[in-house]
Coordinates of C-alpha atoms in Angstrom, one line a residue:
Chain A
M918 CA -7.7 -204.0 37.9
H919 CA -6.9 -202.0 41.0
I920 CA -5.5 -198.6 40.1
E921 CA -3.6 -196.2 42.2
V922 CA -2.4 -192.8 41.1
N923 CA 0.0 -190.7 43.2
Q924 CA 0.9 -187.0 42.9
L925 CA 0.5 -187.0 39.1
N926 CA 1.7 -183.9 37.3
K927 CA 1.8 -182.9 33.7
H928 CA 2.8 -179.7 32.0
F929 CA 2.3 -178.8 28.3
G930 CA 4.8 -175.9 28.0
D931 CA 3.8 -173.4 30.6
F932 CA 0.4 -174.9 31.0
H933 CA -0.1 -177.0 34.1
A934 CA -2.5 -179.5 32.7
V935 CA -2.6 -182.0 35.6
N936 CA -1.8 -180.7 39.1
N937 CA -0.9 -183.2 41.9
V938 CA -3.7 -185.6 41.2
S939 CA -4.0 -188.7 43.4
F940 CA -6.7 -191.3 43.6
T941 CA -7.4 -195.0 43.9
I942 CA -9.9 -197.0 42.0
E943 CA -11.3 -200.4 43.2
K944 CA -11.5 -203.3 40.8
G945 CA -14.6 -203.4 38.7
R946 CA -15.8 -199.9 39.3
L947 CA -17.1 -197.6 36.7
I948 CA -15.6 -194.1 37.2
G949 CA -16.6 -190.9 35.5
L950 CA -14.0 -188.1 35.1
L951 CA -16.2 -185.0 35.1
G952 CA -15.2 -181.4 34.6
P953 CA -15.2 -178.5 32.2
S954 CA -13.4 -178.8 28.8
G955 CA -9.6 -178.2 29.0
G956 CA -9.6 -179.2 32.7
G957 CA -7.1 -182.0 32.3
K958 CA -9.5 -185.0 32.3
T959 CA -8.3 -186.3 28.9
S960 CA -4.6 -185.8 29.9
I961 CA -5.2 -188.0 33.0
L962 CA -6.8 -190.7 30.8
R963 CA -4.0 -190.6 28.3
M964 CA -1.4 -190.9 31.0
L965 CA -3.2 -194.0 32.4
A966 CA -3.1 -195.4 28.8
G967 CA 0.6 -194.6 28.4
L968 CA -0.1 -192.3 25.4
E969 CA 1.3 -189.4 27.5
T970 CA 4.2 -189.4 29.9
P971 CA 3.6 -187.8 33.3
D972 CA 6.2 -185.2 34.4
T973 CA 6.2 -186.5 38.0
G974 CA 4.1 -189.0 39.9
D975 CA 3.3 -192.7 39.9
I976 CA 0.7 -194.8 38.1
V977 CA 0.3 -198.2 39.8
F978 CA -1.8 -201.0 38.3
H979 CA -2.2 -204.1 40.6
G980 CA 0.6 -202.9 42.9
K981 CA 3.0 -202.6 40.0
R982 CA 4.3 -199.3 38.8
V983 CA 3.6 -198.9 35.1
N984 CA 5.0 -195.5 34.3
D985 CA 7.7 -196.9 32.1
L986 CA 5.5 -199.4 30.3
P987 CA 4.5 -198.5 26.8
P988 CA 0.7 -198.5 26.0
Q989 CA 1.2 -201.9 24.2
E990 CA 2.1 -203.6 27.5
R991 CA -0.5 -202.0 29.9
G992 CA -3.4 -204.3 29.2
I993 CA -5.8 -201.5 28.6
G994 CA -8.6 -200.8 26.1
F995 CA -9.0 -197.2 24.9
V996 CA -12.1 -195.8 23.2
F997 CA -11.3 -192.5 21.4
Q998 CA -13.6 -189.6 21.2
N999 CA -13.9 -189.9 17.5
Y1000 CA -13.5 -193.7 17.7
A1001 CA -10.3 -193.7 15.6
L1002 CA -11.6 -196.7 13.7
F1003 CA -9.2 -198.0 11.0
K1004 CA -10.9 -196.5 8.0
H1005 CA -9.6 -199.1 5.4
M1006 CA -10.7 -202.1 7.5
T1007 CA -14.0 -203.7 7.8
V1008 CA -15.8 -204.0 11.1
F1009 CA -14.6 -207.5 11.5
D1010 CA -10.9 -206.5 10.8
N1011 CA -11.2 -203.5 13.2
I1012 CA -12.3 -205.7 16.0
A1013 CA -9.8 -208.5 15.1
F1014 CA -6.8 -206.1 15.1
G1015 CA -5.8 -206.5 18.7
L1016 CA -6.0 -210.3 18.4
K1017 CA -4.1 -210.4 15.1
V1018 CA -1.3 -208.5 16.8
K1019 CA -1.1 -211.2 19.4
K1020 CA -0.9 -213.8 16.6
Q1021 CA -3.8 -215.8 17.9
P1022 CA -5.0 -218.7 15.7
K1023 CA -7.4 -217.7 13.0
D1024 CA -10.4 -219.8 14.2
Q1025 CA -10.0 -218.4 17.7
I1026 CA -9.9 -214.8 16.4
R1027 CA -13.0 -215.5 14.4
E1028 CA -14.9 -216.9 17.4
R1029 CA -14.0 -214.0 19.7
V1030 CA -14.8 -211.4 17.1
M1031 CA -18.1 -213.0 16.3
S1032 CA -19.1 -213.1 20.0
L1033 CA -18.2 -209.4 20.3
V1034 CA -20.2 -208.6 17.2
E1035 CA -23.1 -210.4 18.7
L1036 CA -22.6 -208.7 22.1
T1037 CA -22.5 -205.2 20.6
G1038 CA -25.5 -205.8 18.3
L1039 CA -23.5 -205.4 15.1
K1040 CA -24.5 -208.7 13.6
G1041 CA -24.8 -208.4 9.8
F1042 CA -22.5 -205.4 9.7
E1043 CA -19.2 -207.3 9.9
H1044 CA -18.2 -206.6 6.4
R1045 CA -19.1 -202.9 6.3
Y1046 CA -16.5 -200.2 6.4
P1047 CA -16.6 -197.5 9.1
H1048 CA -17.9 -194.8 6.7
Q1049 CA -20.9 -197.0 6.0
L1050 CA -22.0 -197.0 9.7
S1051 CA -24.0 -194.6 11.8
G1052 CA -22.4 -192.8 14.8
G1053 CA -23.8 -195.2 17.3
Q1054 CA -22.6 -198.2 15.4
R1055 CA -19.1 -196.8 15.1
Q1056 CA -19.1 -196.2 18.8
R1057 CA -20.0 -199.8 19.4
V1058 CA -17.3 -201.0 17.0
A1059 CA -14.8 -198.9 18.9
F1060 CA -16.0 -200.5 22.1
A1061 CA -15.8 -204.0 20.7
R1062 CA -12.3 -203.4 19.3
A1063 CA -11.1 -202.1 22.6
L1064 CA -12.6 -205.1 24.4
A1065 CA -11.3 -207.8 22.0
P1066 CA -7.9 -208.4 23.6
E1067 CA -9.6 -208.7 27.0
P1068 CA -8.1 -205.6 28.7
Q1069 CA -8.1 -205.2 32.5
L1070 CA -9.0 -201.6 32.3
L1071 CA -11.2 -199.8 29.8
L1072 CA -10.7 -196.1 29.2
L1073 CA -13.3 -194.1 27.3
D1074 CA -12.6 -190.5 26.1
E1075 CA -15.9 -188.6 25.8
P1076 CA -17.6 -191.7 24.5
F1077 CA -20.9 -190.1 23.7
A1078 CA -19.8 -186.6 22.6
A1079 CA -20.2 -187.3 18.9
I1080 CA -23.6 -188.9 19.0
D1081 CA -27.0 -187.2 18.7
A1082 CA -29.0 -186.7 21.8
K1083 CA -31.6 -189.4 21.4
I1084 CA -29.3 -192.3 20.7
R1085 CA -26.9 -191.0 23.3
Q1086 CA -29.5 -191.8 26.0
E1087 CA -29.8 -195.4 24.7
L1088 CA -26.1 -195.9 24.4
R1089 CA -25.4 -194.7 27.9
T1090 CA -27.7 -197.3 29.3
W1091 CA -26.3 -199.9 27.0
L1092 CA -22.8 -199.1 27.9
K1093 CA -23.5 -199.1 31.7
D1094 CA -25.2 -202.5 31.4
M1095 CA -22.4 -203.9 29.3
I1096 CA -19.6 -202.8 31.6
E1097 CA -21.5 -204.1 34.6
R1098 CA -22.0 -207.4 32.9
L1099 CA -18.3 -207.7 32.0
G1100 CA -17.2 -206.5 35.4
I1101 CA -14.3 -204.6 33.8
T1102 CA -12.8 -201.6 35.6
S1103 CA -13.7 -198.6 33.5
I1104 CA -13.0 -194.9 33.5
F1105 CA -14.7 -192.5 31.2
V1106 CA -14.3 -188.8 30.6
T1107 CA -17.2 -186.5 30.1
H1108 CA -18.1 -182.8 30.5
D1109 CA -21.8 -183.6 30.8
Q1110 CA -22.9 -183.9 34.4
D1111 CA -26.1 -185.8 33.6
E1112 CA -24.1 -188.4 31.8
A1113 CA -21.6 -188.8 34.7
I1114 CA -24.4 -188.9 37.3
E1115 CA -26.4 -191.4 35.3
V1116 CA -23.6 -193.8 34.3
A1117 CA -20.9 -193.7 36.8
D1118 CA -20.6 -195.6 40.1
E1119 CA -18.2 -192.9 41.3
I1120 CA -17.4 -189.5 39.9
M1121 CA -14.2 -187.6 40.1
I1122 CA -14.6 -183.9 39.5
I1123 CA -11.6 -182.4 37.7
N1124 CA -11.1 -178.7 37.4
K1125 CA -8.0 -176.8 36.2
G1126 CA -5.9 -179.9 36.5
R1127 CA -6.9 -180.6 40.1
L1128 CA -9.1 -183.4 41.5
E1129 CA -11.8 -181.4 43.4
Q1130 CA -13.8 -184.3 44.8
K1131 CA -14.2 -188.0 44.4
G1132 CA -17.4 -189.9 45.5
T1133 CA -20.7 -191.4 44.4
P1134 CA -22.9 -189.1 42.4
W1135 CA -25.3 -188.8 45.4
D1136 CA -22.5 -188.0 47.7
I1137 CA -21.2 -185.3 45.5
Y1138 CA -24.6 -183.8 45.0
K1139 CA -25.4 -183.8 48.7
N1140 CA -22.0 -182.8 50.2
P1141 CA -20.1 -180.8 47.7
Q1142 CA -16.7 -180.1 49.3
T1143 CA -15.6 -177.2 47.3
Q1144 CA -17.4 -174.2 45.8
F1145 CA -16.5 -175.4 42.3
V1146 CA -18.2 -178.8 42.8
A1147 CA -21.2 -177.1 44.3
S1148 CA -21.6 -174.8 41.3
F1149 CA -20.7 -177.4 38.7
I1150 CA -23.1 -180.2 39.8
G1151 CA -26.7 -179.2 39.3
E1152 CA -28.0 -175.8 38.6
S1153 CA -27.7 -172.9 41.0
T1154 CA -27.9 -169.3 41.7
I1155 CA -25.2 -167.4 43.7
V1156 CA -26.6 -164.9 46.2
S1157 CA -24.1 -162.5 47.7
E1158 CA -26.2 -161.1 50.5
V1159 CA -27.7 -164.2 51.9
H1160 CA -28.4 -162.8 55.4
K1161 CA -31.2 -160.7 53.8
L1162 CA -33.1 -163.9 53.1
K1163 CA -35.5 -165.0 55.8
G1164 CA -34.2 -167.9 57.9
F1165 CA -30.6 -167.2 56.9
E1166 CA -30.0 -164.1 59.1
D1167 CA -27.2 -165.9 61.0
A1168 CA -25.1 -165.8 57.9
S1169 CA -24.2 -162.2 58.6
S1170 CA -21.9 -163.4 61.4
W1171 CA -19.4 -164.5 58.7
A1172 CA -18.3 -161.6 56.7
G1173 CA -17.9 -162.1 53.0
T1174 CA -20.0 -165.2 52.9
K1175 CA -22.0 -166.0 49.8
A1176 CA -24.6 -168.6 49.2
L1177 CA -25.3 -171.0 46.4
I1178 CA -28.9 -172.0 46.1
R1179 CA -30.1 -174.8 43.9
P1180 CA -33.6 -174.7 42.3
E1181 CA -34.7 -177.8 44.2
Y1182 CA -33.9 -176.0 47.5
I1183 CA -36.6 -173.4 46.6
E1184 CA -40.3 -173.7 46.8
V1185 CA -42.5 -171.1 45.2
G1186 CA -46.3 -170.8 45.3
K1187 CA -49.5 -169.0 46.5
T1188 CA -49.8 -168.3 50.2
S1189 CA -52.2 -171.2 50.7
E1190 CA -49.6 -173.7 49.6
F1191 CA -47.3 -173.1 52.6
K1192 CA -47.7 -174.4 56.1
I1193 CA -45.3 -171.9 57.8
I1194 CA -45.8 -168.6 56.1
S1195 CA -43.4 -167.0 58.5
A1196 CA -40.5 -168.8 56.9
T1197 CA -41.3 -167.5 53.4
E1198 CA -40.3 -164.4 51.6
T1199 CA -42.6 -162.6 49.3
G1200 CA -41.5 -162.3 45.7
R1201 CA -42.7 -161.4 42.3
I1202 CA -42.7 -163.8 39.3
K1203 CA -40.3 -162.4 36.7
H1204 CA -40.6 -165.0 34.0
I1205 CA -41.9 -168.5 33.5
H1206 CA -40.5 -171.0 31.0
F1207 CA -42.1 -174.2 29.9
R1208 CA -39.6 -177.0 30.2
G1209 CA -41.4 -180.0 28.8
S1210 CA -42.1 -181.7 32.1
E1211 CA -42.3 -178.7 34.5
W1212 CA -42.2 -175.0 34.7
M1213 CA -39.0 -173.1 35.3
V1214 CA -39.8 -170.1 37.3
E1215 CA -37.7 -166.9 37.8
V1216 CA -38.7 -165.1 40.9
Q1217 CA -37.6 -161.7 42.2
V1218 CA -37.0 -161.6 45.9
G1219 CA -35.7 -158.2 47.0
D1220 CA -32.9 -157.6 44.6
V1221 CA -32.1 -161.3 44.0
T1222 CA -33.4 -163.4 41.2
L1223 CA -33.9 -167.0 42.2
I1224 CA -34.6 -169.9 39.8
T1225 CA -36.7 -172.8 40.7
Y1226 CA -39.0 -175.4 39.1
R1227 CA -42.7 -175.9 39.6
S1228 CA -44.8 -179.0 38.9
L1229 CA -47.3 -178.8 36.0
E1230 CA -49.9 -180.3 38.4
K1231 CA -49.9 -177.1 40.5
E1232 CA -51.8 -173.9 39.7
V1233 CA -50.1 -172.0 36.9
L1234 CA -48.3 -168.9 38.0
H1235 CA -48.1 -165.7 35.9
P1236 CA -45.4 -163.1 35.4
G1237 CA -45.9 -160.2 37.7
E1238 CA -47.9 -162.2 40.2
E1239 CA -46.9 -161.9 43.9
V1240 CA -46.0 -165.2 45.5
N1241 CA -44.4 -166.8 48.5
V1242 CA -40.9 -168.2 48.3
L1243 CA -39.5 -170.7 50.7
V1244 CA -35.7 -171.3 50.6
H1245 CA -35.1 -174.7 52.3
R1246 CA -31.4 -174.5 52.5
A1247 CA -28.3 -172.8 51.1
Y1248 CA -24.8 -173.8 50.5
L1249 CA -22.7 -171.1 52.1
F1250 CA -19.0 -170.5 51.3
N1251 CA -16.3 -167.9 51.9
D1252 CA -12.6 -167.8 51.1
T1253 CA -11.8 -170.3 53.8
D1254 CA -14.8 -172.5 54.4
S1255 CA -18.0 -173.9 53.0
W1256 CA -21.0 -175.5 54.7
I1257 CA -24.7 -176.1 54.3
M1258 CA -27.2 -174.0 56.2
E1259 CA -30.8 -175.0 56.7
N1260 CA -33.6 -172.5 56.9
K1261 CA -33.9 -172.1 60.7
L1262 CA -37.4 -170.7 60.6
K1263 CA -38.6 -173.8 58.8
E1264 CA -37.3 -176.0 61.6
D1265 CA -39.2 -174.1 64.3
P1266 CA -42.9 -174.2 63.8
M1267 CA -43.5 -171.4 66.4
P1268 CA -40.7 -168.9 66.1
V1269 CA -40.4 -166.9 69.3
H1270 CA -39.7 -163.5 67.7
I1271 CA -43.1 -163.3 66.0
Chain B
M1264 CA -16.0 -162.2 -23.3
K1265 CA -15.9 -165.5 -21.7
K1266 CA -15.7 -167.2 -25.0
L1267 CA -12.7 -165.1 -25.9
W1268 CA -10.8 -166.1 -22.8
I1269 CA -11.6 -169.8 -23.4
T1270 CA -10.3 -169.5 -26.9
L1271 CA -7.2 -167.7 -25.8
T1272 CA -6.5 -170.4 -23.2
Y1273 CA -6.8 -173.1 -25.8
L1274 CA -4.5 -171.1 -28.1
V1275 CA -1.8 -170.8 -25.5
F1276 CA -2.1 -174.4 -24.6
I1277 CA -1.8 -175.4 -28.3
I1278 CA 1.1 -173.1 -29.1
L1279 CA 3.1 -174.0 -26.0
L1280 CA 2.4 -177.7 -25.7
I1281 CA 0.7 -179.4 -28.6
I1282 CA 2.6 -177.8 -31.5
P1283 CA 6.1 -178.5 -30.0
L1284 CA 5.0 -182.1 -29.3
I1285 CA 3.9 -182.5 -32.9
R1286 CA 7.1 -180.9 -34.1
I1287 CA 9.2 -183.4 -32.1
F1288 CA 7.1 -186.3 -33.4
Y1289 CA 7.5 -185.2 -37.1
G1290 CA 11.2 -184.3 -36.5
S1291 CA 12.0 -187.8 -35.3
W1292 CA 10.1 -189.4 -38.2
A1293 CA 11.8 -187.2 -40.9
E1294 CA 13.6 -190.2 -42.2
G1295 CA 10.9 -192.6 -41.3
W1296 CA 11.1 -195.5 -38.9
E1297 CA 14.7 -196.4 -39.9
G1298 CA 16.0 -192.9 -39.0
F1299 CA 14.3 -193.0 -35.7
I1300 CA 15.7 -196.5 -34.8
K1301 CA 19.1 -195.5 -36.1
A1302 CA 19.2 -192.4 -33.9
L1303 CA 18.1 -194.4 -30.8
S1304 CA 20.4 -197.3 -31.4
R1305 CA 23.6 -195.2 -31.4
P1306 CA 25.8 -196.4 -28.6
Q1307 CA 25.6 -193.0 -26.9
S1308 CA 21.8 -193.0 -27.1
L1309 CA 21.5 -196.4 -25.5
H1310 CA 24.0 -195.5 -22.9
A1311 CA 22.3 -192.2 -22.1
L1312 CA 18.9 -193.8 -21.8
Q1313 CA 20.3 -196.6 -19.6
M1314 CA 22.0 -193.9 -17.4
T1315 CA 18.7 -192.0 -17.0
G1316 CA 17.0 -195.3 -16.2
T1317 CA 19.5 -196.1 -13.5
I1318 CA 19.3 -192.7 -12.0
V1319 CA 15.5 -192.8 -12.0
V1320 CA 15.4 -196.1 -10.2
L1321 CA 18.0 -195.2 -7.6
V1322 CA 16.6 -191.7 -6.9
T1323 CA 13.0 -192.9 -6.7
L1324 CA 14.0 -195.7 -4.3
I1325 CA 16.0 -193.5 -2.0
N1326 CA 13.6 -190.5 -2.2
T1327 CA 10.6 -192.7 -1.4
I1328 CA 12.2 -194.3 1.7
F1329 CA 13.7 -191.1 3.1
G1330 CA 10.9 -188.8 2.0
V1331 CA 8.2 -190.9 3.8
M1332 CA 10.5 -191.2 6.8
L1333 CA 11.1 -187.4 7.0
A1334 CA 7.4 -186.7 6.5
I1335 CA 6.5 -189.0 9.4
Y1336 CA 9.1 -187.4 11.6
L1337 CA 8.0 -183.9 10.7
V1338 CA 4.4 -184.6 11.4
R1339 CA 4.5 -187.1 14.3
A1340 CA 7.8 -186.9 16.2
T1341 CA 7.2 -185.4 19.6
W1342 CA 10.9 -185.6 20.5
L1343 CA 11.7 -183.0 17.9
G1344 CA 11.1 -179.5 19.2
P1345 CA 8.6 -177.3 17.3
R1346 CA 11.5 -174.9 16.3
I1347 CA 13.6 -177.7 14.9
K1348 CA 10.6 -179.0 13.0
Q1349 CA 9.9 -175.6 11.6
F1350 CA 13.5 -175.3 10.5
L1351 CA 13.6 -178.7 8.8
N1352 CA 10.2 -178.1 7.3
S1353 CA 11.4 -174.9 5.5
L1354 CA 14.7 -176.6 4.6
V1355 CA 12.7 -179.2 2.7
D1356 CA 11.5 -176.5 0.3
L1357 CA 15.0 -175.2 -0.4
P1358 CA 15.4 -177.2 -3.7
F1359 CA 12.2 -175.6 -4.9
A1360 CA 13.7 -172.1 -4.3
V1361 CA 17.2 -172.8 -5.5
S1362 CA 18.0 -173.3 -9.2
P1363 CA 19.0 -176.9 -9.9
V1364 CA 22.3 -175.6 -11.5
I1365 CA 23.2 -174.0 -8.2
G1366 CA 22.2 -177.3 -6.4
G1367 CA 24.6 -179.1 -8.7
L1368 CA 27.3 -176.5 -8.1
M1369 CA 26.9 -177.0 -4.3
I1370 CA 27.6 -180.7 -4.8
V1371 CA 30.7 -180.0 -6.9
L1372 CA 32.0 -177.5 -4.3
L1373 CA 31.4 -179.9 -1.5
L1374 CA 32.4 -183.2 -3.0
G1375 CA 34.5 -182.3 -6.0
P1376 CA 37.9 -184.0 -6.5
H1377 CA 39.7 -181.0 -5.0
T1378 CA 37.7 -180.8 -1.8
V1379 CA 38.5 -182.6 1.5
I1380 CA 35.6 -185.0 1.4
G1381 CA 35.8 -185.5 -2.4
S1382 CA 39.5 -186.4 -2.3
F1383 CA 38.9 -188.7 0.6
F1384 CA 36.3 -190.7 -1.4
E1385 CA 38.6 -190.5 -4.5
D1386 CA 41.5 -192.0 -2.6
S1387 CA 39.3 -194.9 -1.4
G1388 CA 38.4 -195.5 -5.1
F1389 CA 34.9 -194.0 -5.0
K1390 CA 34.3 -191.3 -7.4
V1391 CA 31.4 -189.0 -6.6
V1392 CA 31.5 -186.0 -8.8
Y1393 CA 31.7 -186.6 -12.6
A1394 CA 30.3 -190.1 -11.9
L1395 CA 27.0 -191.8 -11.1
P1396 CA 26.9 -191.1 -7.3
G1397 CA 27.2 -187.4 -7.9
M1398 CA 24.4 -187.5 -10.5
V1399 CA 22.1 -189.4 -8.2
L1400 CA 22.9 -186.9 -5.4
A1401 CA 22.1 -184.0 -7.7
T1402 CA 18.8 -185.5 -8.8
L1403 CA 18.0 -186.4 -5.2
F1404 CA 18.5 -182.7 -4.2
V1405 CA 16.1 -181.6 -6.9
T1406 CA 13.4 -184.2 -6.2
F1407 CA 13.6 -184.3 -2.4
P1408 CA 10.6 -182.0 -1.6
L1409 CA 8.2 -183.9 -3.9
M1410 CA 7.7 -187.0 -1.7
V1411 CA 7.7 -185.1 1.6
R1412 CA 5.2 -182.5 0.3
E1413 CA 2.9 -185.2 -1.0
V1414 CA 2.9 -187.3 2.2
M1415 CA 2.9 -184.7 4.9
P1416 CA -0.6 -183.3 4.3
V1417 CA -2.0 -186.8 4.2
L1418 CA -0.4 -187.7 7.5
Q1419 CA -1.7 -184.5 9.0
E1420 CA -5.2 -185.2 7.8
I1421 CA -5.5 -188.7 9.1
G1422 CA -4.2 -187.6 12.5
S1423 CA -2.4 -189.8 15.0
Q1424 CA -5.4 -191.3 16.7
Q1425 CA -5.6 -194.4 14.6
E1426 CA -1.9 -195.0 15.3
E1427 CA -2.5 -194.5 19.0
A1428 CA -5.5 -196.8 18.9
A1429 CA -3.2 -199.5 17.3
S1430 CA -0.7 -199.0 20.1
T1431 CA -3.3 -199.5 22.8
L1432 CA -4.3 -202.7 21.0
G1433 CA -0.7 -204.0 21.4
A1434 CA 0.8 -203.1 18.0
Y1435 CA 4.3 -201.7 17.9
S1436 CA 5.5 -199.1 15.4
W1437 CA 6.5 -201.3 12.5
Y1438 CA 3.3 -203.3 12.6
T1439 CA 1.3 -200.1 13.0
F1440 CA 3.1 -198.5 10.0
W1441 CA 2.3 -201.3 7.6
K1442 CA -1.3 -202.1 8.8
V1443 CA -2.5 -198.6 9.7
T1444 CA -0.4 -195.8 8.4
W1445 CA 0.6 -197.3 5.0
P1446 CA -2.9 -198.0 3.7
A1447 CA -3.8 -194.4 4.5
I1448 CA -0.8 -192.8 2.8
R1449 CA -0.4 -195.3 0.0
W1450 CA -1.9 -193.2 -2.8
G1451 CA -0.1 -190.1 -1.7
V1452 CA 3.2 -192.1 -1.9
I1453 CA 2.3 -193.4 -5.3
Y1454 CA 1.6 -189.9 -6.5
G1455 CA 4.9 -188.8 -5.0
V1456 CA 6.7 -191.7 -6.8
V1457 CA 5.2 -190.6 -10.2
L1458 CA 6.3 -187.0 -9.6
T1459 CA 9.8 -188.1 -8.6
V1460 CA 10.2 -190.4 -11.6
A1461 CA 9.0 -187.6 -14.0
R1462 CA 11.2 -185.0 -12.4
S1463 CA 14.4 -187.2 -12.2
M1464 CA 13.9 -188.3 -15.8
G1465 CA 13.7 -184.7 -17.0
E1466 CA 16.4 -183.2 -14.7
F1467 CA 19.0 -181.3 -16.7
G1468 CA 20.7 -178.4 -15.0
A1469 CA 22.0 -180.1 -11.8
V1470 CA 23.0 -183.2 -13.6
L1471 CA 24.8 -181.3 -16.3
V1472 CA 27.0 -179.5 -13.7
V1473 CA 27.8 -182.5 -11.7
S1474 CA 28.3 -185.0 -14.5
G1475 CA 30.5 -183.0 -16.9
N1476 CA 28.4 -184.5 -19.7
I1477 CA 31.0 -187.1 -20.8
M1478 CA 29.7 -189.1 -23.7
N1479 CA 29.2 -192.8 -23.0
K1480 CA 30.2 -192.2 -19.4
T1481 CA 28.1 -189.7 -17.6
Q1482 CA 25.7 -188.6 -20.2
T1483 CA 21.9 -188.8 -19.5
A1484 CA 19.1 -188.7 -22.0
T1485 CA 18.4 -185.0 -21.4
T1486 CA 22.1 -183.9 -21.7
L1487 CA 22.4 -186.0 -24.8
V1488 CA 19.4 -184.1 -26.4
Y1489 CA 21.2 -180.9 -25.5
Q1490 CA 24.4 -182.1 -27.1
D1491 CA 22.6 -183.4 -30.3
V1492 CA 21.0 -180.0 -30.7
E1493 CA 24.4 -178.3 -30.2
N1494 CA 25.8 -180.6 -33.0
F1495 CA 22.8 -179.8 -35.3
N1496 CA 21.8 -183.4 -35.2
V1497 CA 18.1 -182.5 -35.0
L1498 CA 16.8 -185.9 -36.0
A1499 CA 18.6 -187.7 -33.1
A1500 CA 17.6 -185.0 -30.6
N1501 CA 14.0 -185.3 -31.7
S1502 CA 14.1 -189.1 -31.4
V1503 CA 15.5 -189.1 -27.9
A1504 CA 13.1 -186.3 -26.9
L1505 CA 10.2 -188.2 -28.2
V1506 CA 11.1 -191.2 -26.1
L1507 CA 11.2 -189.0 -23.0
A1508 CA 8.0 -187.2 -23.9
T1509 CA 6.1 -190.4 -24.4
I1510 CA 7.2 -191.7 -21.0
S1511 CA 6.3 -188.4 -19.4
I1512 CA 2.8 -188.5 -20.9
A1513 CA 2.3 -192.0 -19.8
L1514 CA 3.4 -191.0 -16.3
L1515 CA 1.0 -188.0 -16.4
L1516 CA -1.9 -190.4 -17.1
L1517 CA -0.8 -192.7 -14.3
M1518 CA -0.7 -189.6 -12.0
E1519 CA -4.2 -188.6 -12.9
W1520 CA -5.3 -192.1 -12.1
A1521 CA -3.4 -192.1 -8.8
K1522 CA -4.9 -188.7 -7.9
K1523 CA -8.4 -190.1 -8.4
R1524 CA -7.6 -193.1 -6.2
K1525 CA -6.1 -190.9 -3.5
G1526 CA -9.5 -189.2 -3.1
H1527 CA -11.1 -192.4 -2.1

C-alpha cells in the first residue's frame, strides 16, 4: 500500500505529541520509526491505524484519504508491544479472529490459519493458550493474527521490546525475511538504533514529535542532516573547541561551532602505526574496556576525552601510555548549520607549514 | 498471646453469627415441621416472598446491564472528560455513604404522590411510590455500586489493547464486547450478580420507607419479619428469617466459588 501523510498534528492536552509530520512510503517498503521514548513514534503509528484521531493533517492510503475511516475499515494489521493476544482463546482462535469477523467459511478459515501456523513455525502449538507460550512464540502469534485477514499495511509497535536479547536477534532476522517474502508494506516502531539499522529498508528518525530525517540506514549514518540525528545514530563524543584539534584549525572561523566525533572516525595507536605523524595528536590512554570483540579506548587529548575502538589483533595499549591519535573527520554544527569536515592534514601528505 | 487472639476471634464469630443462626433455626422449629410450614404458607408470607423474588430478579437484571455499561464508560470512554469521569465515579459510591433509609426518603420526596413527577405518573395510572416500581428503584439505589465496583477494576486490569487489537482485525464494538471483553469480565460480573442478589434480598430500610409496608401489597420478606417480630409472632418471624438466611448462605458459597474462578 502506498502511504502519504501530510502535516500531521496531535496534541494530548498541552503536550504536542506529533508536530507537522509529513512523509510518503512506497509500496512494499519496510520502514523503521526510530527515536527516543515519548517522541511521538507510537502516536504516529496509532493514527495510521485509526486508533487515535489526528488533530489536523491528512492520512492517505492508495490516494484515498482515510482520516474518517475507523480502524476496522483500513485494511491494516497491528502488532502491539505486549502483543495483546486474546487471553481466553487458543493460538488457533487468536489467529482465526479476523477471519471469523469477516464470516469466512469454516474450512477456508482453517486452511488459512494452518498455513499461517506453518509459516510462523507454531505447528503443534495451535491448541495452547497465550499464557502457555514463550515471549517469542507470543510475538509470532500476534504477527500471524495481524496477517490473517491479509492486510495491506502491517504496523508493529516495538515488536521486540519484550523479548530477551538472544531471541530478539533471531526474531529480527526472521521478521525481516518474512516481511520481504510477503512483500507487505510495513512500519515498525523502535527506540533501538541497531534494530532499526538492521531491519529497516528506510528509517524515519522522530524526536519531540518532529520527523528529523528519513532515508536508508546508510544515508542517515553518512549524512545526518540535524544535530539530533548525528548524535542519536551511532556513538559519539561532543567536542566544543574543535579548532584545537590538529587538522581542524579552520573550524575557528565559525564562532560557536562544536564538533561531534564518532569512535570510528578516530584511530589510536603507537607512533609506528601511522603513516602521517603530522596529522596526529598525542594523547594519553585514560581507560581501556574489553568489549567482547574489541577494545573500547578512552583517550585524553588536551582537555578532551575521545572514545574509540581498537582491534584485538593490534598491540594492547595500557592506561597511562602515550599514544598518537588521528581524527579522520568530524561532524561540525552550530545554531544555524551543520556539515562534515575532513582532517585536512591527512589529505595532504606534505603539509607546507611543517 | 497469639492463641488468645485466635480464641477471641472464634468467640466473637460464634456469638455474633453462629448462635443467632442456631436460635433462628430452633425458633422456627419450635412447633416442628408443621409450625414451620404453617408460618410460611400464610398468604402474607407467600406474598412477601414472592414480592422479594420479583424485586431481586428485576433489580439484578437492571443493575447488571446498567452497572456493566457504566463501568465500561467510566473506564474506556474517551469522549467523557476526566473531570466528568471523576465526578461520576465518586457519585457511584454515594449509596455506600448514604443510609438506605435516606435513599428511600429521597425517592419518596422526588416521586411521591404529592410531587410533580409523582402526580404525573399517578395521573397516567402508574404508581411509583408505595408500589413495586418505587421498591425496585429503592433497591437499585442501594445495590448500584456493587456491580460497577466489581467490574471496573477488572476492566482496568485487562486494559484496552485486546479491544483495540480486535478493532484492527475488523471487529466492531458489539462483536468485540461479546468475544473479547465479556470472557474477561465474566467472573467479575457473576460475583457482582451474587452480591446484588444478596443485597437486594436483604434490603430493609429503603424498601420500608418507599413501600409503606402494606400487607399483601407491598410487603417484602424482610419487612414481614419486622412486622412479625413487632406482633410477637416469633415463630413466623424465625421461619421467614430461616428461609432468607438459607438462601444467603447458599449465595455466599456460590460467591466463594465465583471468586475462585475469577482468579483464573
